[in-house]
Amino acid sequence: MSSRRSLGQGSRRLVGGLRVRLVVTFVVVALISAVTATALAYRDARTAVLQRTQNAAVNDLRERVGVVAADVDLPPDERTLARFASKVSEGIGARIVVVRYQDLSATSDSLAETEGRITAELRAAVRAGSGARFQRVEWRGEPYLVVGLPVTYADGDRRTSGLEVFAITALRAERDDTAALLDSVRAGIVPVVVLAAVLALLAAGTVLRPVRKLGRATRELATGDLGSRVAVRGHDELADLARTFNETADALQASDAELRAQEAKARRFVADVSHELRTPLAAMTMVATVLEEDADQLPPDAARAARTVGAETARLSRLVDDLMEISRFDAKAVRLNASVTDLADTVRASLALRGWTDRVTAELREAVRAVVDRRRVDVIVANLVGNALRHGAPPVTVTLAVADGGERGDGGESGDGGEWVALEVADHGTGLAPEARGRVFDRFYKADAARTRSTDTGSGDRAGSGDSGGQGSGLGMAIALENARLHGGTIEVSQQPLGGAVFTLRLPLRTGEEGE
């Protein structure tokens, strides 16, 4: 599933990545530019070629008609018109010339068909005007330029004589020239697009290289490498981004160092205070023990005060012990004193030591032997069972079983042979709220502050010391989890369908003589 997801993410990155978008943008812009330039060049070239041809045709016809028309007698007959058409055609490059006078007409080439090429619109324009008129027409798939000119009288008389001259010029050569130009320009589009793609790749590499370096440095920073930095080159936006990243990383590293220093000072303070409290607490405990032993001989108020002092002194002593224990975990000074241990015997001994045997239903698989630290397993059991007795409702059950790694609730794998020891402590109380389940192993967290002053014998609160009476320290479950992790295991918390919390200790089943 994960490989399929990574492939999907990779394909989406390939399709929608910044490099692909830059290349596509470059290519699209280059293609649009090339097509636009081609269209404009074709239009301008075609217009220039046709304009030159039109001007030449009009000028040649006007000059030739001016020369030939001087010898024509009016009104002309059909023979005169034919001779006039032939002379005009010879003088303008043997183009087809049509001469019309009222109802008479003559053509320089008697075999040429002219009706389809000289339109009624052009005839009307020539007849109505005093200058040359021209029109481009398509006839039988070929382009033609038709120029019409009315013949005027000589000696400055601008009135028309009634003679109309039309010259038909083929535009095949001009069409072929513009088509060749279009083909050559079109053929240049492919190299332009390829060049644009190459330039886009180079530009994308230039832009994305510092982005990739910045991304790599960000990932390193996210994994805890606060010394990760990127080189700042240039003065552009990417350089500003790299400079901002470095400044942020510097500030984060400084804050981390300051926080670590403050945390170390706080831990040293807790350890020192706990250590310094042990000597006066020992004396206080001794005095409180003597007072409790003689409490029956004291007045009622004094006896109650003596017992209260004894209980509070014992609770303070346990709090100091818990603080010193958690300080050792923080200082990485805790080591396992591991040996091959019968876990069922260890659990029974822990319950018997605290007088819980009659209050707990134990379903323990026999002959489960593992390499563990017996004292630390006892601390874990004391916290889990004590919490169930203090805040749960009977029956409280303790179950010891062995499961394969695939049967773990978290889907994990064992560290040795694929087998795990599962110690489950369940009660039938109200259970834990979802937000409490997420924080039950936090230090000094207490799920139910309203019940922390209960004097019922048993464990501390849900996040408290396990084997104490009265108020818990709020460190018991954190210590239990640290002891489980020290064995390579964990503690999970869940809710029963009908109510009640379930705490499950999972330890890898190591049966050899090795320690940790």
XYZ file of C-alpha atoms in Angstrom, residues 34-396:
363
model
C 6.485 31.223 -33.373
C 2.963 30.713 -34.712
C 2.159 34.399 -34.281
C 5.392 35.455 -35.966
C 4.741 32.992 -38.793
C 1.229 34.288 -39.314
C 2.368 37.910 -39.304
C 5.302 37.190 -41.610
C 3.084 35.281 -44.021
C 0.482 38.029 -44.043
C 3.036 40.796 -44.582
C 4.951 38.852 -47.235
C 1.792 37.917 -49.101
C 0.537 41.504 -48.957
C 3.863 42.839 -50.214
C 4.065 40.374 -53.096
C 0.482 40.979 -54.181
C 0.835 44.732 -53.774
C 3.924 44.768 -55.950
C 2.206 42.650 -58.606
C -0.922 44.816 -58.531
C 1.017 48.071 -58.839
C 3.084 46.695 -61.715
C -0.004 45.401 -63.524
C -1.896 48.685 -63.148
C 1.059 50.837 -64.220
C 1.924 48.624 -67.184
C -1.676 48.587 -68.410
C -2.115 52.333 -67.990
C 1.102 53.154 -69.875
C 0.429 50.676 -72.665
C -3.178 51.812 -73.154
C -2.001 55.398 -73.311
C 0.371 54.526 -76.143
C -1.963 52.305 -78.172
C -5.212 54.218 -77.681
C -3.921 57.257 -79.618
C -4.200 55.310 -82.915
C -7.730 54.027 -82.333
C -10.565 55.714 -84.196
C -13.892 56.077 -82.510
C -16.328 54.523 -82.749
C -14.313 51.338 -83.331
C -15.458 48.188 -85.054
C -14.821 44.650 -83.870
C -11.654 44.319 -85.952
C -10.241 47.520 -84.504
C -10.993 46.295 -80.997
C -9.210 42.986 -81.673
C -6.122 44.770 -83.019
C -6.185 47.120 -80.027
C -6.367 44.176 -77.588
C -3.484 42.393 -79.298
C -1.221 45.449 -79.204
C -1.963 46.089 -75.527
C -1.297 42.432 -74.683
C 2.030 42.452 -76.510
C 3.174 45.501 -74.591
C 2.375 44.147 -71.109
C 3.912 40.709 -71.323
C 1.350 38.788 -73.364
C -1.281 38.899 -70.675
C -4.871 38.221 -71.709
C -6.469 41.549 -72.629
C -10.172 42.123 -73.144
C -11.425 45.344 -74.792
C -15.075 46.341 -74.641
C -16.971 49.159 -76.409
C -20.670 49.265 -75.723
C -21.945 45.913 -77.053
C -18.705 45.001 -78.844
C -15.818 43.122 -77.238
C -12.536 41.604 -78.381
C -9.895 39.383 -76.713
C -6.194 39.167 -77.388
C -6.485 35.388 -77.135
C -9.590 34.216 -78.955
C -9.393 30.808 -77.268
C -9.255 32.152 -73.722
C -12.385 32.048 -71.574
C -12.778 35.387 -69.876
C -16.366 35.552 -68.701
C -15.627 33.696 -65.456
C -12.675 35.887 -64.579
C -14.059 39.370 -65.260
C -16.853 39.844 -62.772
C -19.905 42.075 -63.152
C -18.797 44.050 -60.083
C -15.490 44.946 -61.757
C -17.183 45.914 -65.039
C -19.577 48.185 -63.171
C -16.723 49.795 -61.215
C -14.713 50.475 -64.388
C -17.721 51.829 -66.226
C -18.616 54.155 -63.341
C -15.112 55.344 -62.474
C -12.347 57.288 -64.125
C -9.331 55.343 -62.901
C -7.969 51.847 -62.865
C -9.745 49.154 -60.841
C -8.498 45.695 -59.935
C -9.882 42.528 -58.368
C -8.374 39.188 -57.328
C -10.477 36.209 -58.330
C -10.281 32.446 -58.015
C -11.082 30.608 -61.239
C -10.860 26.861 -61.606
C -8.651 26.635 -58.513
C -6.140 29.203 -59.742
C -5.694 32.805 -58.538
C -5.865 35.700 -60.992
C -5.518 39.469 -60.880
C -7.916 41.338 -63.148
C -7.202 45.064 -63.816
C -9.814 47.243 -65.507
C -9.196 50.667 -67.019
C -11.529 53.104 -68.834
C -9.946 54.885 -71.836
C -10.293 58.693 -71.745
C -9.973 61.231 -74.531
C -6.644 62.894 -75.237
C -5.711 66.586 -74.846
C -6.734 66.751 -71.196
C -10.306 65.707 -71.789
C -10.953 63.372 -68.860
C -14.282 62.127 -70.207
C -14.376 58.435 -70.964
C -14.385 57.386 -74.567
C -16.492 54.312 -73.917
C -13.544 51.968 -74.361
C -12.900 49.619 -71.431
C -9.713 47.576 -71.200
C -9.269 44.547 -68.892
C -5.949 42.722 -68.329
C -5.947 39.243 -66.726
C -2.731 38.257 -64.932
C -2.124 34.814 -63.390
C -0.964 34.877 -59.753
C 0.318 31.286 -59.622
C 3.952 32.342 -59.223
C 3.112 34.728 -56.394
C 1.030 32.032 -54.691
C 3.899 29.562 -54.963
C 6.351 32.099 -53.566
C 4.221 32.879 -50.516
C 3.529 29.160 -49.969
C 7.265 28.425 -50.056
C 7.844 31.227 -47.564
C 5.151 29.797 -45.318
C 6.667 26.309 -45.501
C 10.123 27.572 -44.617
C 8.839 29.596 -41.671
C 6.686 26.666 -40.512
C 9.683 24.348 -40.676
C 11.523 26.730 -38.373
C 8.914 26.290 -35.634
C 10.199 22.844 -34.630
C 13.790 24.025 -33.943
C 12.384 27.014 -32.067
C 10.244 24.782 -29.848
C 13.130 22.357 -29.233
C 15.431 25.261 -28.386
C 12.781 26.660 -26.045
C 12.485 23.275 -24.301
C 16.276 23.083 -23.865
C 16.416 26.627 -22.509
C 13.490 25.824 -20.227
C 15.307 22.798 -18.828
C 18.423 24.887 -18.227
C 16.380 27.651 -16.606
C 14.433 25.136 -14.525
C 17.680 23.563 -13.360
C 19.031 26.971 -12.411
C 15.861 27.831 -10.501
C 15.164 24.437 -8.962
C 18.709 23.599 -7.860
C 18.642 26.062 -4.928
C 15.020 25.063 -4.249
C 16.060 21.400 -3.984
C 18.931 22.327 -1.688
C 16.545 24.378 0.439
C 14.077 21.473 0.566
C 16.838 19.058 1.590
C 18.002 21.429 4.307
C 14.407 21.826 5.523
C 13.980 18.048 5.775
C 17.256 17.788 7.680
C 16.060 20.528 10.000
C 12.775 18.676 10.518
C 14.643 15.492 11.492
C 16.539 17.333 14.201
C 19.695 18.491 12.399
C 19.557 22.096 13.570
C 22.954 22.806 12.029
C 21.587 22.407 8.502
C 22.174 25.504 6.347
C 22.062 26.444 2.660
C 24.611 28.473 0.728
C 23.473 31.981 -0.234
C 24.436 32.965 -3.771
C 23.390 36.110 -5.605
C 20.908 38.792 -4.655
C 17.651 37.498 -6.141
C 14.496 36.210 -4.461
C 15.944 32.709 -4.040
C 18.956 34.167 -2.268
C 16.608 36.118 0.026
C 14.699 32.894 0.717
C 17.913 31.009 1.527
C 19.059 33.848 3.772
C 15.709 33.851 5.595
C 15.923 30.077 6.042
C 19.406 30.363 7.542
C 18.281 33.117 9.887
C 15.284 31.013 10.960
C 17.518 27.977 11.496
C 19.945 30.089 13.555
C 17.102 31.359 15.731
C 15.688 27.854 16.103
C 19.082 26.428 17.026
C 19.640 29.178 19.576
C 16.172 28.601 21.071
C 16.766 24.858 21.171
C 20.102 25.300 22.889
C 18.541 27.659 25.411
C 15.646 25.280 26.066
C 18.011 22.332 26.452
C 20.132 24.304 28.865
C 17.070 25.318 30.886
C 15.778 21.751 30.843
C 19.147 20.434 32.020
C 19.178 23.002 34.815
C 15.639 22.041 35.802
C 16.537 18.353 35.867
C 19.653 19.015 37.908
C 17.575 21.137 40.266
C 14.984 18.378 40.711
C 17.698 15.776 41.222
C 19.582 17.960 43.685
C 16.459 18.882 45.638
C 15.333 15.263 45.741
C 18.732 14.173 46.938
C 18.905 16.889 49.592
C 15.421 16.004 50.829
C 16.271 12.386 51.499
C 18.249 13.026 54.703
C 15.621 15.169 56.467
C 12.898 12.865 55.148
C 14.630 9.873 56.685
C 14.578 11.592 60.046
C 10.970 12.686 59.582
C 9.957 9.161 58.583
C 11.619 7.708 61.673
C 9.856 10.188 63.962
C 6.524 9.668 62.159
C 6.886 5.888 62.520
C 7.460 6.224 66.269
C 4.442 8.509 66.588
C 2.231 6.098 64.616
C 3.326 3.180 66.812
C 2.335 5.107 69.956
C -0.800 6.665 68.406
C -3.128 4.359 70.371
C -1.765 5.795 73.611
C -2.333 9.436 72.557
C -5.493 11.512 72.817
C -7.810 11.136 69.765
C -6.837 14.446 68.155
C -3.125 13.803 68.685
C -3.472 10.232 67.405
C -5.230 11.448 64.260
C -2.525 14.093 63.734
C 0.225 11.517 64.226
C -1.303 9.195 61.646
C -1.793 12.095 59.214
C 1.834 13.150 59.625
C 2.935 9.577 59.021
C 0.831 9.202 55.876
C 1.915 12.554 54.439
C 5.551 11.878 55.264
C 5.311 8.515 53.505
C 3.694 10.170 50.477
C 6.410 12.845 50.399
C 9.047 10.149 50.595
C 7.489 8.305 47.658
C 7.304 11.568 45.669
C 10.996 12.193 46.266
C 11.776 8.623 45.196
C 9.737 9.071 42.021
C 11.488 12.357 41.235
C 14.884 10.755 41.671
C 13.831 7.816 39.498
C 12.566 10.028 36.670
C 15.724 12.116 36.951
C 17.817 8.999 36.396
C 15.800 8.233 33.261
C 16.370 11.768 31.998
C 20.087 11.493 32.675
C 20.269 8.151 30.795
C 21.723 6.662 33.968
C 19.265 3.764 34.238
C 20.445 0.236 33.453
C 18.621 -3.060 33.463
C 19.588 -5.708 35.954
C 18.107 -8.406 33.742
C 17.903 -12.118 34.393
C 15.717 -15.047 33.404
C 12.513 -14.537 35.364
C 9.224 -16.403 35.681
C 6.744 -13.646 34.871
C 3.726 -15.324 36.455
C 5.596 -15.649 39.782
C 6.717 -12.023 39.513
C 3.140 -10.785 39.008
C 1.798 -12.907 41.888
C 4.582 -11.681 44.177
C 3.828 -8.050 43.278
C 0.123 -8.488 44.066
C 0.843 -10.329 47.328
C 3.365 -7.720 48.471
C 0.708 -5.006 48.330
C -2.171 -7.114 49.656
C -4.062 -7.120 46.362
C -4.354 -10.876 45.861
C -7.967 -11.022 47.072
C -8.985 -7.903 45.130
C -7.641 -8.918 41.724
C -8.562 -11.803 39.435
C -5.315 -13.145 37.971
C -5.278 -15.253 34.809
C -1.588 -15.928 34.373
C -0.056 -18.255 31.849
C 2.421 -20.455 33.625
C 6.023 -21.165 32.684
C 6.479 -17.876 30.830
C 10.146 -17.122 31.398
C 11.839 -14.071 29.956
C 14.949 -11.981 30.487
C 13.684 -8.934 32.417
C 14.566 -6.750 35.357
C 12.315 -8.199 38.077
C 12.268 -5.001 40.147
C 11.257 -2.841 37.218
C 8.533 -5.254 36.141
C 7.244 -5.085 39.722
C 7.075 -1.252 39.434
C 5.086 -1.535 36.203
C 2.634 -4.047 37.673
C 2.215 -1.941 40.812
C 1.309 1.158 38.790
C -1.092 -0.565 36.397
C -2.933 -2.625 39.010
C -2.888 0.188 41.583
C -4.531 2.577 39.111
C -7.202 0.006 38.230
C -8.001 -0.563 41.935
C -8.026 3.115 42.781
C -10.121 4.504 39.914
C -11.755 1.481 38.312
C -14.570 -0.749 39.465
C -14.420 -4.456 40.225
C -13.723 -6.933 38.902
C -10.117 -5.992 38.125
